[in-house]
Amino acid sequence: MPGFFDVFRSNPVPVLPGPDQDVFTDRLPAALPGTEFVATFATAWQPLRQHDRAAATVRWCMLDAARRIAAPRKVTERTLLEAELNTRLPQMDLTASHLRLLSCTVSLTVDAQAEQDTKTVDKLTRELRMQRLRQQLEQEQMGYLRDKVLTDPATARSYWFMHHPDALTSLLDDTFEQVAAKLTGGGDQQTAVIAETVQDFVGGLTDDERRYLLDRLGDVFVSFDRGDLAGRVLDA
């Protein structure tokens, strides 16, 4: 009859492999195409069971995570990326791969040319953005002058006086009327106002009211010997 301790002798407790470590270097992508980080990893781990590919698995997991973290970063952000990697990678859970990550540290280096290229692209991007903003501002200013200031001689004179208080004699000629006439399409601002008013009035009528108005307008055109215009109105 086996003794009490014979049970443990026949079913020995499995012994886990000891901790292991690795140091390796690889490249991580950066935000600007053609530039990259050079990363040196120092890792340590504990297998949770017999593991034939522990070192390769740890390398793959660290590189895969590091590349995803680095991809949106520019090489000019090396210090920030290094801090982020050294915060996030040691927290990775590798138990699904039957490993326990004990530690991971990363150091980054950047090629001087890649850093210079990134700075150049950043500068050009800022200049382009400023140029577009200036163009947008100019367009808005021109639209304001065209639609709000220069089409109204009185407003145009006030605008001129505000920016040229010493040029009072310029307010006395008909320059502003001429400019307003050109910008309102043909020189008759009153006609434009009347046309816009009639359009607003007609737009608020029902179909029957609109037809009645057009019939009466046709009669008016005929009375002025403009049967051609009456026909255009009645066919509308």
mmCIF file of N, CA, C and O in Angstrom, residues 74 115-131:
data_model
loop_
_atom_site.group_PDB
_atom_site.id
_atom_site.type_symbol
_atom_site.label_atom_id
_atom_site.label_comp_id
_atom_site.label_asym_id
_atom_site.label_seq_id
_atom_site.Cartn_x
_atom_site.Cartn_y
_atom_site.Cartn_z
ATOM 1 N N LYS A 74 5.553 62.064 -35.675
ATOM 2 C CA LYS A 74 6.648 62.566 -36.497
ATOM 3 C C LYS A 74 7.971 62.293 -35.786
ATOM 4 O O LYS A 74 8.010 62.181 -34.549
ATOM 5 N N GLU A 115 14.888 63.995 -39.610
ATOM 6 C CA GLU A 115 14.401 65.076 -38.743
ATOM 7 C C GLU A 115 14.347 66.394 -39.504
ATOM 8 O O GLU A 115 13.381 67.157 -39.387
ATOM 9 N N GLN A 116 15.376 66.679 -40.312
ATOM 10 C CA GLN A 116 15.401 67.914 -41.088
ATOM 11 C C GLN A 116 14.298 67.927 -42.137
ATOM 12 O O GLN A 116 13.641 68.945 -42.364
ATOM 13 N N ASP A 117 14.084 66.782 -42.795
ATOM 14 C CA ASP A 117 13.013 66.696 -43.795
ATOM 15 C C ASP A 117 11.653 66.966 -43.161
ATOM 16 O O ASP A 117 10.808 67.662 -43.744
ATOM 17 N N THR A 118 11.433 66.423 -41.975
ATOM 18 C CA THR A 118 10.155 66.624 -41.288
ATOM 19 C C THR A 118 9.959 68.090 -40.918
ATOM 20 O O THR A 118 8.859 68.645 -41.076
ATOM 21 N N LYS A 119 11.002 68.739 -40.437
ATOM 22 C CA LYS A 119 10.904 70.165 -40.093
ATOM 23 C C LYS A 119 10.603 70.999 -41.334
ATOM 24 O O LYS A 119 9.817 71.952 -41.275
ATOM 25 N N THR A 120 11.229 70.640 -42.457
ATOM 26 C CA THR A 120 10.987 71.382 -43.699
ATOM 27 C C THR A 120 9.541 71.238 -44.151
ATOM 28 O O THR A 120 8.890 72.219 -44.538
ATOM 29 N N VAL A 121 9.026 70.010 -44.105
ATOM 30 C CA VAL A 121 7.634 69.773 -44.503
ATOM 31 C C VAL A 121 6.679 70.506 -43.568
ATOM 32 O O VAL A 121 5.688 71.105 -44.014
ATOM 33 N N ASP A 122 6.965 70.495 -42.273
ATOM 34 C CA ASP A 122 6.115 71.207 -41.308
ATOM 35 C C ASP A 122 6.100 72.708 -41.603
ATOM 36 O O ASP A 122 5.033 73.361 -41.544
ATOM 37 N N LYS A 123 7.250 73.266 -41.944
ATOM 38 C CA LYS A 123 7.326 74.695 -42.254
ATOM 39 C C LYS A 123 6.526 75.025 -43.502
ATOM 40 O O LYS A 123 5.760 75.998 -43.535
ATOM 41 N N LEU A 124 6.682 74.203 -44.549
ATOM 42 C CA LEU A 124 5.942 74.436 -45.787
ATOM 43 C C LEU A 124 4.438 74.299 -45.561
ATOM 44 O O LEU A 124 3.642 75.053 -46.136
ATOM 45 N N THR A 125 4.055 73.350 -44.721
ATOM 46 C CA THR A 125 2.631 73.154 -44.424
ATOM 47 C C THR A 125 2.056 74.370 -43.710
ATOM 48 O O THR A 125 0.947 74.826 -44.019
ATOM 49 N N ARG A 126 2.801 74.907 -42.754
ATOM 50 C CA ARG A 126 2.344 76.112 -42.040
ATOM 51 C C ARG A 126 2.227 77.294 -42.992
ATOM 52 O O ARG A 126 1.252 78.063 -42.936
ATOM 53 N N GLU A 127 3.209 77.447 -43.875
ATOM 54 C CA GLU A 127 3.176 78.564 -44.824
ATOM 55 C C GLU A 127 1.986 78.437 -45.774
ATOM 56 O O GLU A 127 1.322 79.429 -46.096
ATOM 57 N N LEU A 128 1.725 77.205 -46.232
ATOM 58 C CA LEU A 128 0.589 76.986 -47.125
ATOM 59 C C LEU A 128 -0.723 77.279 -46.411
ATOM 60 O O LEU A 128 -1.637 77.892 -46.984
ATOM 61 N N ARG A 129 -0.827 76.859 -45.160
ATOM 62 C CA ARG A 129 -2.046 77.118 -44.392
ATOM 63 C C ARG A 129 -2.255 78.626 -44.203
ATOM 64 O O ARG A 129 -3.374 79.123 -44.345
ATOM 65 N N MET A 130 -1.183 79.358 -43.905
ATOM 66 C CA MET A 130 -1.295 80.800 -43.735
ATOM 67 C C MET A 130 -1.671 81.472 -45.048
ATOM 68 O O MET A 130 -2.470 82.417 -45.073
ATOM 69 N N GLN A 131 -1.104 80.982 -46.151
ATOM 70 C CA GLN A 131 -1.434 81.557 -47.457
ATOM 71 C C GLN A 131 -2.913 81.368 -47.777
ATOM 72 O O GLN A 131 -3.583 82.275 -48.270
#
